[in-house]
Amino acid sequence: MKFNSLKVKIISIFSLLILLVFTINWLVALKTIHAQKSDDLKKVLEHILRESYDEYLKTPIVSNDSLAPLYIMPHNKLILKDSEASGVRFFLSTAPYGVQKHQVGTSIKIDSGRFLNATSTHEKIDKAVYEYAISLAMGYIGSLVVILSIGFFLLWHFMKPLEELAKKAREWKNGDSFECDSSNPSSEIGELSHSFSNLVKRVESFRVKEK
């Protein structure tokens, strides 16, 4: 197969377009999954804060030392273990905590007027999204191979008459007779072959008359 042939150019353009679509879809999917997991983790942290404050923290919260029970409560440990939280911190602040990059966090206002905060890193979320990215990429690669294989077969099938026509035209240019099967011009390429065959016959008849 010639690398500068029309078939190769069509396959190359088709492959690049599909690859571009898959890449955009892949990136959007990863961003969406990451945002969804972050939002779910934020809801988990908020649930822990509200339930812990309402049900378990009986003594007045005056400093971060008062939050030590939050780390060892079986209820909280079980919820955090089943979630994608990592490096969780509980602390007080005079204003809602501004979440930093690569963090998930939430705040609730308590009776003292201060804010009870909970934060988590993205470590487990990033790991889960990475594993999903690999799995999704492998699926896309498999789909791409199947699509290109089917596309190549169909292109070869429909381009074969055009290749035969080009081959016959080169042979006719070199002095051979032009013989092209145009008995069934059922497609645009078939019609082209039929028309070109008639044109060659006319040119050859003119040459005979000139002789």
XYZ file of C-alpha atoms in Angstrom, residues 204-211:
8
model
C -9.263 5.289 -29.448
C -11.839 5.535 -32.252
C -10.574 9.046 -33.079
C -7.018 7.717 -33.219
C -8.080 4.971 -35.621
C -9.821 7.504 -37.870
C -6.767 9.766 -37.867
C -4.626 6.855 -39.038
